[in-house]
């Protein structure tokens, strides 16, 4: 069967999942108009464009295989602690990564605190693109952005469009390439592993730049330079 399918031009591939509620017209308008406008502002003012996202990382997520005798699957001691951490992160096409790890519920105050962290030490206006989560669009966040309009401006992706966000690749890297390599012993060990993985990625600028070279994210790969 495999040979016949291959002869017909088929191959075994990983499935691509499309958001059921995504509006393709909104996506097209974002790529053809809105993002180009954001790029024009960035180039005119010599600002940075950053892409932001959050994720819940849980300690008992495990996958992968290893070798063992037939009928004797390898046994590995792991923690059954279901705790985890919220991670907020932000990336730019120049290879910058800003992150924060917290156990707090994601609300406006936590998001504003992260934005302040991203602005710390920055001398240029920052244009941030994120999703439409309620704490991103709250009145508290709007007021913060208005009060700091010389430092930050906030824009939003079309609804149900995570693939457009290069920052989504942070979770793929951390969850599936870093944290799953070794079993997690306990919550303290898990927290240390999360921080270590993020710091390691933060130093690997070329890897972060590669997040902007995927078919769905290469639109955002143009770096801006000071005017």
Short mmCIF file of C-alpha atoms in Angstrom, two decimals:
data_model
loop_
_atom_site.label_atom_id
_atom_site.label_comp_id
_atom_site.label_asym_id
_atom_site.label_seq_id
_atom_site.Cartn_x
_atom_site.Cartn_y
_atom_site.Cartn_z
CA UNK A 1 0.00 0.00 0.00
CA UNK A 2 2.82 2.41 0.91
CA UNK A 3 4.54 1.84 -2.43
CA UNK A 4 1.32 2.39 -4.38
CA UNK A 5 0.54 5.60 -2.47
CA UNK A 6 4.07 6.86 -3.00
CA UNK A 7 3.77 6.12 -6.73
CA UNK A 8 0.57 8.20 -6.78
CA UNK A 9 2.38 11.17 -5.22
CA UNK A 10 1.36 10.66 -1.58
CA UNK A 11 3.65 10.55 1.45
CA UNK A 12 3.12 10.02 5.18
CA UNK A 13 3.05 13.51 6.72
CA UNK A 14 2.25 15.22 9.96
CA UNK A 15 -1.23 16.68 9.87
CA UNK A 16 -1.80 20.44 9.75
CA UNK A 17 -4.56 21.63 12.03
CA UNK A 18 -6.63 24.63 10.93
CA UNK A 19 -8.66 26.70 13.38
CA UNK A 20 -12.34 25.93 12.76
CA UNK A 21 -13.50 29.47 13.56
CA UNK A 22 -10.72 31.35 11.76
CA UNK A 23 -11.92 34.01 9.33
CA UNK A 24 -9.68 33.84 6.26
CA UNK A 25 -10.74 37.32 5.14
CA UNK A 26 -9.56 38.77 8.46
CA UNK A 27 -6.27 36.90 8.15
CA UNK A 28 -5.77 38.23 4.63
CA UNK A 29 -6.55 41.78 5.77
CA UNK A 30 -4.06 41.45 8.62
CA UNK A 31 -1.26 40.20 6.35
CA UNK A 32 -1.94 42.49 3.39
CA UNK A 33 -2.87 45.68 5.21
CA UNK A 34 -2.62 45.85 8.97
CA UNK A 35 0.81 44.29 9.42
CA UNK A 36 2.26 46.28 6.55
CA UNK A 37 1.01 49.44 8.26
CA UNK A 38 2.69 48.31 11.49
CA UNK A 39 5.92 47.66 9.56
CA UNK A 40 5.76 51.11 7.98
CA UNK A 41 5.43 52.71 11.43
CA UNK A 42 8.31 50.61 12.73
CA UNK A 43 10.57 51.54 9.83
CA UNK A 44 9.66 55.23 9.94
CA UNK A 45 10.28 55.53 13.68
CA UNK A 46 13.07 52.97 13.96
CA UNK A 47 11.09 50.90 16.46
CA UNK A 48 10.95 47.20 17.33
CA UNK A 49 8.06 44.85 16.57
CA UNK A 50 7.51 42.17 19.22
CA UNK A 51 5.15 39.19 19.23
CA UNK A 52 3.68 38.13 22.58
CA UNK A 53 1.92 35.03 23.87
CA UNK A 54 1.31 32.99 27.03
CA UNK A 55 1.16 29.29 27.76
CA UNK A 56 0.52 26.91 30.64
CA UNK A 57 3.38 24.44 31.12
CA UNK A 58 2.51 21.37 33.18
CA UNK A 59 4.97 19.10 34.90
CA UNK A 60 3.32 15.75 34.22
CA UNK A 61 3.26 16.02 30.42
CA UNK A 62 5.43 13.24 29.02
CA UNK A 63 6.00 11.60 25.66
CA UNK A 64 8.73 9.93 23.65
CA UNK A 65 10.18 6.44 23.30
CA UNK A 66 13.34 4.59 24.21
CA UNK A 67 14.80 1.11 23.68
CA UNK A 68 13.94 -1.90 25.85
CA UNK A 69 13.65 -5.68 25.71
CA UNK A 70 10.52 -6.97 24.00
CA UNK A 71 7.82 -7.45 26.62
CA UNK A 72 9.71 -5.38 29.19
CA UNK A 73 8.93 -1.68 28.66
CA UNK A 74 11.49 0.63 30.31
CA UNK A 75 10.34 1.99 33.68
CA UNK A 76 11.21 5.57 34.56
CA UNK A 77 10.35 7.20 37.88
CA UNK A 78 8.43 10.44 37.39
CA UNK A 79 6.46 12.89 39.49
CA UNK A 80 2.65 12.77 39.45
CA UNK A 81 2.41 16.41 40.55
CA UNK A 82 -0.12 18.10 38.28
CA UNK A 83 1.12 21.60 39.08
CA UNK A 84 2.51 23.91 36.48
CA UNK A 85 3.40 27.48 35.57
CA UNK A 86 2.10 30.22 33.37
CA UNK A 87 4.81 31.58 31.08
CA UNK A 88 4.53 34.92 29.30
CA UNK A 89 6.99 35.52 26.49
CA UNK A 90 7.76 37.99 23.74
CA UNK A 91 10.08 37.61 20.72
CA UNK A 92 11.42 39.87 17.99
CA UNK A 93 12.86 39.09 14.55
CA UNK A 94 16.26 40.25 15.81
CA UNK A 95 16.40 37.24 18.15
CA UNK A 96 15.29 38.89 21.39
CA UNK A 97 13.30 36.93 23.98
CA UNK A 98 11.69 38.38 27.11
CA UNK A 99 9.84 36.03 29.46
CA UNK A 100 8.23 35.75 32.87
CA UNK A 101 7.23 32.63 34.79
CA UNK A 102 4.41 32.83 37.33
CA UNK A 103 1.87 30.74 39.23
CA UNK A 104 -0.57 33.64 39.31
CA UNK A 105 -3.76 33.64 37.29
CA UNK A 106 -3.33 35.54 34.05
CA UNK A 107 -5.16 38.83 34.56
CA UNK A 108 -4.61 42.41 33.40
CA UNK A 109 -2.26 43.26 36.28
CA UNK A 110 0.03 40.33 35.45
CA UNK A 111 0.08 41.26 31.75
CA UNK A 112 0.83 44.91 32.55
CA UNK A 113 3.67 43.83 34.83
CA UNK A 114 5.13 41.81 31.97
CA UNK A 115 4.84 44.76 29.59
CA UNK A 116 6.72 46.90 32.11
CA UNK A 117 9.44 44.26 32.22
CA UNK A 118 9.67 44.29 28.42
CA UNK A 119 10.02 48.09 28.46
CA UNK A 120 12.69 48.14 31.16
CA UNK A 121 15.92 49.60 29.74
CA UNK A 122 14.40 50.05 26.28
CA UNK A 123 15.04 53.39 24.61
CA UNK A 124 12.87 52.89 21.53
CA UNK A 125 9.12 52.63 21.06
CA UNK A 126 7.93 49.01 21.19
CA UNK A 127 5.13 47.74 18.94
CA UNK A 128 3.58 44.61 20.47
CA UNK A 129 1.29 42.21 18.59
CA UNK A 130 -0.67 39.68 20.65
CA UNK A 131 -3.96 37.77 20.61
CA UNK A 132 -7.40 38.91 21.73
CA UNK A 133 -7.41 37.43 25.24
CA UNK A 134 -9.72 39.34 27.56
CA UNK A 135 -6.86 40.55 29.78
CA UNK A 136 -5.07 41.90 26.69
CA UNK A 137 -8.03 44.04 25.69
CA UNK A 138 -9.17 45.13 29.17
CA UNK A 139 -9.67 48.76 30.16
CA UNK A 140 -6.71 48.50 32.55
CA UNK A 141 -4.37 47.48 29.73
CA UNK A 142 -5.79 50.14 27.41
CA UNK A 143 -5.13 52.80 30.03
CA UNK A 144 -1.58 51.56 30.61
CA UNK A 145 -0.84 51.71 26.88
CA UNK A 146 -2.40 55.17 26.60
CA UNK A 147 -0.38 56.44 29.58
CA UNK A 148 2.82 55.05 27.99
CA UNK A 149 2.06 55.85 24.34
CA UNK A 150 5.62 57.09 23.80
CA UNK A 151 6.98 53.72 24.90
CA UNK A 152 4.52 51.07 23.71
CA UNK A 153 1.66 50.44 21.31
CA UNK A 154 -0.51 47.33 21.24
CA UNK A 155 -1.93 45.54 18.19
CA UNK A 156 -3.88 42.31 17.82
CA UNK A 157 -3.88 39.23 15.60
CA UNK A 158 -7.09 38.12 13.89
CA UNK A 159 -9.09 35.79 16.18
CA UNK A 160 -8.14 32.10 16.15
CA UNK A 161 -4.82 32.66 14.36
CA UNK A 162 -2.06 31.25 16.60
CA UNK A 163 0.02 30.07 13.63
CA UNK A 164 0.66 33.67 12.64
CA UNK A 165 2.43 34.30 15.95
CA UNK A 166 6.18 33.46 15.91
CA UNK A 167 6.11 33.40 19.72
CA UNK A 168 4.10 30.15 19.56
CA UNK A 169 7.37 28.43 18.64
CA UNK A 170 8.73 29.20 22.10
CA UNK A 171 6.31 26.62 23.51
CA UNK A 172 7.20 24.05 20.86
CA UNK A 173 10.87 24.47 21.74
CA UNK A 174 10.43 24.44 25.52
CA UNK A 175 7.75 21.77 25.87
CA UNK A 176 8.71 19.32 23.16
CA UNK A 177 12.49 19.70 22.82
CA UNK A 178 13.69 20.71 26.27
CA UNK A 179 11.38 19.60 29.11
CA UNK A 180 10.53 16.17 27.70
CA UNK A 181 14.13 14.98 27.46
CA UNK A 182 14.40 14.03 31.14
CA UNK A 183 11.80 12.99 33.75
CA UNK A 184 10.78 15.67 36.24
CA UNK A 185 11.33 14.77 39.89
CA UNK A 186 9.24 17.37 41.72
CA UNK A 187 7.86 20.90 41.49
CA UNK A 188 11.14 22.57 42.46
CA UNK A 189 13.01 20.55 39.85
CA UNK A 190 10.33 21.42 37.29
CA UNK A 191 10.59 25.15 38.02
CA UNK A 192 14.36 25.00 37.67
CA UNK A 193 14.04 23.15 34.36
CA UNK A 194 11.55 25.69 32.98
CA UNK A 195 13.81 28.63 33.85
CA UNK A 196 16.90 26.86 32.51
CA UNK A 197 15.19 26.02 29.22
CA UNK A 198 13.98 29.60 28.75
CA UNK A 199 17.36 31.12 29.62
CA UNK A 200 19.08 28.71 27.23
CA UNK A 201 16.67 29.69 24.46
CA UNK A 202 17.09 33.38 25.30
CA UNK A 203 20.81 33.09 24.58
CA UNK A 204 20.24 31.19 21.31
CA UNK A 205 19.33 34.14 19.08
CA UNK A 206 19.62 32.21 15.83
CA UNK A 207 17.01 29.74 17.05
CA UNK A 208 14.64 32.59 17.89
CA UNK A 209 15.25 34.14 14.46
CA UNK A 210 14.29 30.79 12.90
CA UNK A 211 10.80 31.19 14.40
CA UNK A 212 10.29 33.90 11.78
CA UNK A 213 11.21 31.66 8.84
CA UNK A 214 8.28 29.23 8.94
CA UNK A 215 5.66 29.31 6.16
CA UNK A 216 3.08 30.94 8.46
CA UNK A 217 5.46 33.41 10.14
CA UNK A 218 7.93 34.49 7.47
CA UNK A 219 5.73 37.52 6.76
CA UNK A 220 7.07 38.93 10.06
CA UNK A 221 10.72 38.15 9.43
CA UNK A 222 11.84 41.58 8.23
CA UNK A 223 14.03 43.24 10.83
CA UNK A 224 13.66 46.94 11.44
CA UNK A 225 16.56 49.31 12.03
CA UNK A 226 16.76 52.70 13.75
CA UNK A 227 15.78 55.64 11.56
#
